[in-house]
């Protein structure tokens, strides 16, 4: 994975710098997300590793993407095809989103709770995280009944385990030591 990220980074950085310069960050995010879905398609994967010439592969890939990819996006696809790198488009898209979030001072946080959170509870968590992280926070909420109660919040390296099952686990560890 680290090698894949290393290979994808220059493409993502170049695309991001271009998008910022041309005030098209959102459209580039969408283009790269769509192109990465095309590259992950089961019928497209064999072609990416096949024997097609890079110009033919780029042309085919651009035809499949259609109107979803503008002229500059097509140029990126052509360059990546020439270098045999169309298979790393998903990694390029992920890095691009990371650059966008850093640039926009945004962060995604995953909130796992034992029961569904009300919009008021989600708002409280969001406000608290925004103060702590000094960034806009986008919450991705899910439910896991095995937590018994409480929530687990993850954002990057930050993990806040306020679940009952987590507290019981920590209590058990203390009692055993």
PDB file of C-alpha atoms in Angstrom:
ATOM      1  CA  UNK A   1       0.000   0.000   0.000  1.00  0.00           C
ATOM      2  CA  UNK A   2       2.805   2.428   0.833  1.00  0.00           C
ATOM      3  CA  UNK A   3       4.377   1.818  -2.580  1.00  0.00           C
ATOM      4  CA  UNK A   4       1.042   2.440  -4.290  1.00  0.00           C
ATOM      5  CA  UNK A   5       0.660   5.711  -2.402  1.00  0.00           C
ATOM      6  CA  UNK A   6       4.188   6.744  -3.347  1.00  0.00           C
ATOM      7  CA  UNK A   7       3.428   6.142  -7.025  1.00  0.00           C
ATOM      8  CA  UNK A   8       0.030   7.876  -6.859  1.00  0.00           C
ATOM      9  CA  UNK A   9       1.186  10.949  -4.920  1.00  0.00           C
ATOM     10  CA  UNK A  10       2.728  12.942  -7.831  1.00  0.00           C
ATOM     11  CA  UNK A  11      -0.391  12.449  -9.975  1.00  0.00           C
ATOM     12  CA  UNK A  12      -2.708  13.450  -7.123  1.00  0.00           C
ATOM     13  CA  UNK A  13      -0.579  16.468  -6.217  1.00  0.00           C
ATOM     14  CA  UNK A  14      -0.364  17.665  -9.837  1.00  0.00           C
ATOM     15  CA  UNK A  15      -4.124  17.259 -10.309  1.00  0.00           C
ATOM     16  CA  UNK A  16      -4.830  19.021  -7.016  1.00  0.00           C
ATOM     17  CA  UNK A  17      -2.511  21.944  -7.768  1.00  0.00           C
ATOM     18  CA  UNK A  18      -4.137  22.322 -11.198  1.00  0.00           C
ATOM     19  CA  UNK A  19      -7.632  22.145  -9.679  1.00  0.00           C
ATOM     20  CA  UNK A  20      -6.836  24.794  -7.053  1.00  0.00           C
ATOM     21  CA  UNK A  21      -5.256  27.060  -9.654  1.00  0.00           C
ATOM     22  CA  UNK A  22      -8.344  26.797 -11.868  1.00  0.00           C
ATOM     23  CA  UNK A  23     -10.859  26.879  -8.982  1.00  0.00           C
ATOM     24  CA  UNK A  24     -12.205  23.461  -9.936  1.00  0.00           C
ATOM     25  CA  UNK A  25     -11.483  21.353  -6.862  1.00  0.00           C
ATOM     26  CA  UNK A  26     -15.016  19.962  -6.552  1.00  0.00           C
ATOM     27  CA  UNK A  27     -15.300  19.000 -10.223  1.00  0.00           C
ATOM     28  CA  UNK A  28     -11.877  17.311 -10.080  1.00  0.00           C
ATOM     29  CA  UNK A  29     -12.947  15.401  -6.989  1.00  0.00           C
ATOM     30  CA  UNK A  30     -15.965  14.086  -8.889  1.00  0.00           C
ATOM     31  CA  UNK A  31     -13.949  13.323 -12.044  1.00  0.00           C
ATOM     32  CA  UNK A  32     -11.303  11.361 -10.176  1.00  0.00           C
ATOM     33  CA  UNK A  33     -13.921   9.474  -8.159  1.00  0.00           C
ATOM     34  CA  UNK A  34     -15.704   8.467 -11.366  1.00  0.00           C
ATOM     35  CA  UNK A  35     -12.469   7.523 -13.166  1.00  0.00           C
ATOM     36  CA  UNK A  36     -11.394   5.418 -10.184  1.00  0.00           C
ATOM     37  CA  UNK A  37     -14.732   3.560 -10.304  1.00  0.00           C
ATOM     38  CA  UNK A  38     -14.177   2.885 -14.005  1.00  0.00           C
ATOM     39  CA  UNK A  39     -10.661   1.553 -13.312  1.00  0.00           C
ATOM     40  CA  UNK A  40     -12.038  -0.757 -10.595  1.00  0.00           C
ATOM     41  CA  UNK A  41     -14.757  -2.147 -12.872  1.00  0.00           C
ATOM     42  CA  UNK A  42     -14.367  -5.902 -13.381  1.00  0.00           C
ATOM     43  CA  UNK A  43     -14.549  -5.651 -17.178  1.00  0.00           C
ATOM     44  CA  UNK A  44     -11.987  -2.830 -17.264  1.00  0.00           C
ATOM     45  CA  UNK A  45      -9.348  -4.386 -14.956  1.00  0.00           C
ATOM     46  CA  UNK A  46      -8.065  -6.945 -17.504  1.00  0.00           C
ATOM     47  CA  UNK A  47      -7.629  -4.178 -20.084  1.00  0.00           C
ATOM     48  CA  UNK A  48      -5.521  -2.094 -17.698  1.00  0.00           C
ATOM     49  CA  UNK A  49      -3.040  -4.934 -17.308  1.00  0.00           C
ATOM     50  CA  UNK A  50      -3.434  -6.182 -20.874  1.00  0.00           C
ATOM     51  CA  UNK A  51      -1.521  -5.734 -24.063  1.00  0.00           C
ATOM     52  CA  UNK A  52      -3.336  -2.690 -25.462  1.00  0.00           C
ATOM     53  CA  UNK A  53      -1.110   0.151 -26.597  1.00  0.00           C
ATOM     54  CA  UNK A  54      -1.208   3.115 -24.215  1.00  0.00           C
ATOM     55  CA  UNK A  55      -2.911   5.385 -26.769  1.00  0.00           C
ATOM     56  CA  UNK A  56      -5.609   2.773 -27.453  1.00  0.00           C
ATOM     57  CA  UNK A  57      -6.096   2.178 -23.734  1.00  0.00           C
ATOM     58  CA  UNK A  58      -6.359   5.914 -23.011  1.00  0.00           C
ATOM     59  CA  UNK A  59      -8.827   6.369 -25.864  1.00  0.00           C
ATOM     60  CA  UNK A  60     -10.976   3.460 -24.660  1.00  0.00           C
ATOM     61  CA  UNK A  61     -10.850   4.659 -21.042  1.00  0.00           C
ATOM     62  CA  UNK A  62     -11.858   8.199 -22.078  1.00  0.00           C
ATOM     63  CA  UNK A  63     -14.755   6.826 -24.165  1.00  0.00           C
ATOM     64  CA  UNK A  64     -15.996   4.824 -21.169  1.00  0.00           C
ATOM     65  CA  UNK A  65     -15.764   7.910 -18.924  1.00  0.00           C
ATOM     66  CA  UNK A  66     -17.598  10.002 -21.520  1.00  0.00           C
ATOM     67  CA  UNK A  67     -18.837  13.397 -20.412  1.00  0.00           C
ATOM     68  CA  UNK A  68     -17.802  12.745 -16.794  1.00  0.00           C
ATOM     69  CA  UNK A  69     -14.182  13.722 -17.551  1.00  0.00           C
ATOM     70  CA  UNK A  70     -13.258  17.115 -19.031  1.00  0.00           C
ATOM     71  CA  UNK A  71     -10.324  17.860 -21.360  1.00  0.00           C
ATOM     72  CA  UNK A  72      -7.802  18.302 -18.538  1.00  0.00           C
ATOM     73  CA  UNK A  73      -9.002  15.080 -16.908  1.00  0.00           C
ATOM     74  CA  UNK A  74      -8.551  13.346 -20.251  1.00  0.00           C
ATOM     75  CA  UNK A  75      -4.975  14.654 -20.385  1.00  0.00           C
ATOM     76  CA  UNK A  76      -4.291  13.150 -16.959  1.00  0.00           C
ATOM     77  CA  UNK A  77      -5.711   9.820 -18.138  1.00  0.00           C
ATOM     78  CA  UNK A  78      -3.502   9.934 -21.252  1.00  0.00           C
ATOM     79  CA  UNK A  79      -0.368  10.618 -19.176  1.00  0.00           C
ATOM     80  CA  UNK A  80      -1.231   7.865 -16.699  1.00  0.00           C
ATOM     81  CA  UNK A  81      -1.932   5.430 -19.559  1.00  0.00           C
ATOM     82  CA  UNK A  82       1.431   6.264 -21.195  1.00  0.00           C
ATOM     83  CA  UNK A  83       3.129   5.430 -17.899  1.00  0.00           C
ATOM     84  CA  UNK A  84       1.037   2.296 -17.299  1.00  0.00           C
ATOM     85  CA  UNK A  85      -0.535   3.796 -14.167  1.00  0.00           C
ATOM     86  CA  UNK A  86      -4.298   3.785 -14.817  1.00  0.00           C
ATOM     87  CA  UNK A  87      -4.637   1.013 -12.242  1.00  0.00           C
ATOM     88  CA  UNK A  88      -3.665   3.417  -9.449  1.00  0.00           C
ATOM     89  CA  UNK A  89      -6.512   5.855 -10.139  1.00  0.00           C
ATOM     90  CA  UNK A  90      -8.328   4.828  -6.908  1.00  0.00           C
ATOM     91  CA  UNK A  91      -5.215   5.737  -4.871  1.00  0.00           C
ATOM     92  CA  UNK A  92      -4.884   9.018  -6.793  1.00  0.00           C
ATOM     93  CA  UNK A  93      -8.517   9.814  -6.018  1.00  0.00           C
ATOM     94  CA  UNK A  94      -8.070   9.059  -2.290  1.00  0.00           C
ATOM     95  CA  UNK A  95      -4.946  11.233  -2.056  1.00  0.00           C
ATOM     96  CA  UNK A  96      -6.707  14.012  -3.953  1.00  0.00           C
ATOM     97  CA  UNK A  97      -9.540  13.939  -1.395  1.00  0.00           C
ATOM     98  CA  UNK A  98      -6.966  14.089   1.429  1.00  0.00           C
ATOM     99  CA  UNK A  99      -5.345  17.143  -0.182  1.00  0.00           C
ATOM    100  CA  UNK A 100      -8.778  18.735  -0.656  1.00  0.00           C
ATOM    101  CA  UNK A 101      -9.760  18.125   2.962  1.00  0.00           C
ATOM    102  CA  UNK A 102      -6.479  19.580   4.212  1.00  0.00           C
ATOM    103  CA  UNK A 103      -6.846  22.597   1.910  1.00  0.00           C
ATOM    104  CA  UNK A 104     -10.484  23.161   2.953  1.00  0.00           C
ATOM    105  CA  UNK A 105      -9.641  22.543   6.617  1.00  0.00           C
ATOM    106  CA  UNK A 106     -12.114  19.660   6.707  1.00  0.00           C
ATOM    107  CA  UNK A 107     -11.909  16.262   8.324  1.00  0.00           C
ATOM    108  CA  UNK A 108     -14.117  13.194   8.246  1.00  0.00           C
ATOM    109  CA  UNK A 109     -15.005  11.510  11.511  1.00  0.00           C
ATOM    110  CA  UNK A 110     -16.569   8.090  11.932  1.00  0.00           C
ATOM    111  CA  UNK A 111     -19.024   7.803  14.803  1.00  0.00           C
ATOM    112  CA  UNK A 112     -20.144   4.317  15.808  1.00  0.00           C
ATOM    113  CA  UNK A 113     -22.923   4.187  18.375  1.00  0.00           C
ATOM    114  CA  UNK A 114     -24.980   1.485  20.066  1.00  0.00           C
ATOM    115  CA  UNK A 115     -28.227   3.150  18.978  1.00  0.00           C
ATOM    116  CA  UNK A 116     -29.133   5.693  16.339  1.00  0.00           C
ATOM    117  CA  UNK A 117     -28.012   9.214  17.257  1.00  0.00           C
ATOM    118  CA  UNK A 118     -30.493  12.068  17.084  1.00  0.00           C
ATOM    119  CA  UNK A 119     -29.629  15.071  14.941  1.00  0.00           C
ATOM    120  CA  UNK A 120     -29.102  17.057  18.158  1.00  0.00           C
ATOM    121  CA  UNK A 121     -26.558  14.491  19.418  1.00  0.00           C
ATOM    122  CA  UNK A 122     -24.798  14.491  16.066  1.00  0.00           C
ATOM    123  CA  UNK A 123     -24.660  18.294  16.166  1.00  0.00           C
ATOM    124  CA  UNK A 124     -23.136  18.235  19.692  1.00  0.00           C
ATOM    125  CA  UNK A 125     -20.477  15.725  18.625  1.00  0.00           C
ATOM    126  CA  UNK A 126     -19.728  17.752  15.484  1.00  0.00           C
ATOM    127  CA  UNK A 127     -19.358  21.037  17.415  1.00  0.00           C
ATOM    128  CA  UNK A 128     -17.110  19.413  20.038  1.00  0.00           C
ATOM    129  CA  UNK A 129     -14.883  17.831  17.391  1.00  0.00           C
ATOM    130  CA  UNK A 130     -14.678  21.093  15.431  1.00  0.00           C
ATOM    131  CA  UNK A 131     -13.401  22.851  18.576  1.00  0.00           C
ATOM    132  CA  UNK A 132     -10.908  20.082  19.349  1.00  0.00           C
ATOM    133  CA  UNK A 133      -9.602  19.639  15.795  1.00  0.00           C
ATOM    134  CA  UNK A 134      -9.947  23.262  14.617  1.00  0.00           C
ATOM    135  CA  UNK A 135     -11.519  22.036  11.379  1.00  0.00           C
ATOM    136  CA  UNK A 136     -14.920  21.552   9.804  1.00  0.00           C
ATOM    137  CA  UNK A 137     -16.096  18.037  10.619  1.00  0.00           C
ATOM    138  CA  UNK A 138     -18.178  15.725   8.431  1.00  0.00           C
ATOM    139  CA  UNK A 139     -19.683  12.873  10.448  1.00  0.00           C
ATOM    140  CA  UNK A 140     -20.168   9.360   9.088  1.00  0.00           C
ATOM    141  CA  UNK A 141     -22.482   7.644  11.563  1.00  0.00           C
ATOM    142  CA  UNK A 142     -23.111   3.933  11.930  1.00  0.00           C
ATOM    143  CA  UNK A 143     -24.692   1.613  14.496  1.00  0.00           C
ATOM    144  CA  UNK A 144     -23.080  -1.329  16.307  1.00  0.00           C
ATOM    145  CA  UNK A 145     -25.291  -2.839  19.014  1.00  0.00           C
ATOM    146  CA  UNK A 146     -22.308  -4.737  20.475  1.00  0.00           C
ATOM    147  CA  UNK A 147     -21.114  -1.435  22.013  1.00  0.00           C
ATOM    148  CA  UNK A 148     -23.945  -1.787  24.556  1.00  0.00           C
ATOM    149  CA  UNK A 149     -24.057   2.012  24.983  1.00  0.00           C
ATOM    150  CA  UNK A 150     -22.043   5.147  24.199  1.00  0.00           C
ATOM    151  CA  UNK A 151     -20.011   5.955  21.081  1.00  0.00           C
ATOM    152  CA  UNK A 152     -16.622   5.426  19.458  1.00  0.00           C
ATOM    153  CA  UNK A 153     -15.317   8.383  17.441  1.00  0.00           C
ATOM    154  CA  UNK A 154     -12.466   8.022  14.951  1.00  0.00           C
ATOM    155  CA  UNK A 155     -10.867  10.803  12.952  1.00  0.00           C
ATOM    156  CA  UNK A 156      -7.432  10.188  11.504  1.00  0.00           C
ATOM    157  CA  UNK A 157      -5.193   9.108  14.397  1.00  0.00           C
ATOM    158  CA  UNK A 158      -7.681  10.292  17.027  1.00  0.00           C
ATOM    159  CA  UNK A 159      -9.828   7.594  18.646  1.00  0.00           C
ATOM    160  CA  UNK A 160     -12.254   8.402  21.438  1.00  0.00           C
ATOM    161  CA  UNK A 161     -13.810   5.275  22.932  1.00  0.00           C
ATOM    162  CA  UNK A 162     -16.739   6.266  25.099  1.00  0.00           C
ATOM    163  CA  UNK A 163     -18.572   2.990  24.649  1.00  0.00           C
ATOM    164  CA  UNK A 164     -19.760   0.821  27.526  1.00  0.00           C
ATOM    165  CA  UNK A 165     -18.027  -2.225  26.026  1.00  0.00           C
ATOM    166  CA  UNK A 166     -14.758  -0.251  25.831  1.00  0.00           C
ATOM    167  CA  UNK A 167     -15.073   0.858  29.440  1.00  0.00           C
ATOM    168  CA  UNK A 168     -15.795  -2.712  30.540  1.00  0.00           C
ATOM    169  CA  UNK A 169     -12.762  -3.930  28.612  1.00  0.00           C
ATOM    170  CA  UNK A 170     -10.495  -1.326  30.237  1.00  0.00           C
ATOM    171  CA  UNK A 171     -11.919  -2.168  33.681  1.00  0.00           C
ATOM    172  CA  UNK A 172     -11.273  -5.859  33.056  1.00  0.00           C
ATOM    173  CA  UNK A 173      -7.674  -5.107  32.053  1.00  0.00           C
ATOM    174  CA  UNK A 174      -7.117  -3.070  35.236  1.00  0.00           C
ATOM    175  CA  UNK A 175      -8.580  -5.772  37.439  1.00  0.00           C
ATOM    176  CA  UNK A 176      -6.376  -8.433  35.850  1.00  0.00           C
ATOM    177  CA  UNK A 177      -3.150  -6.451  36.260  1.00  0.00           C
TER     178      UNK A 177
END
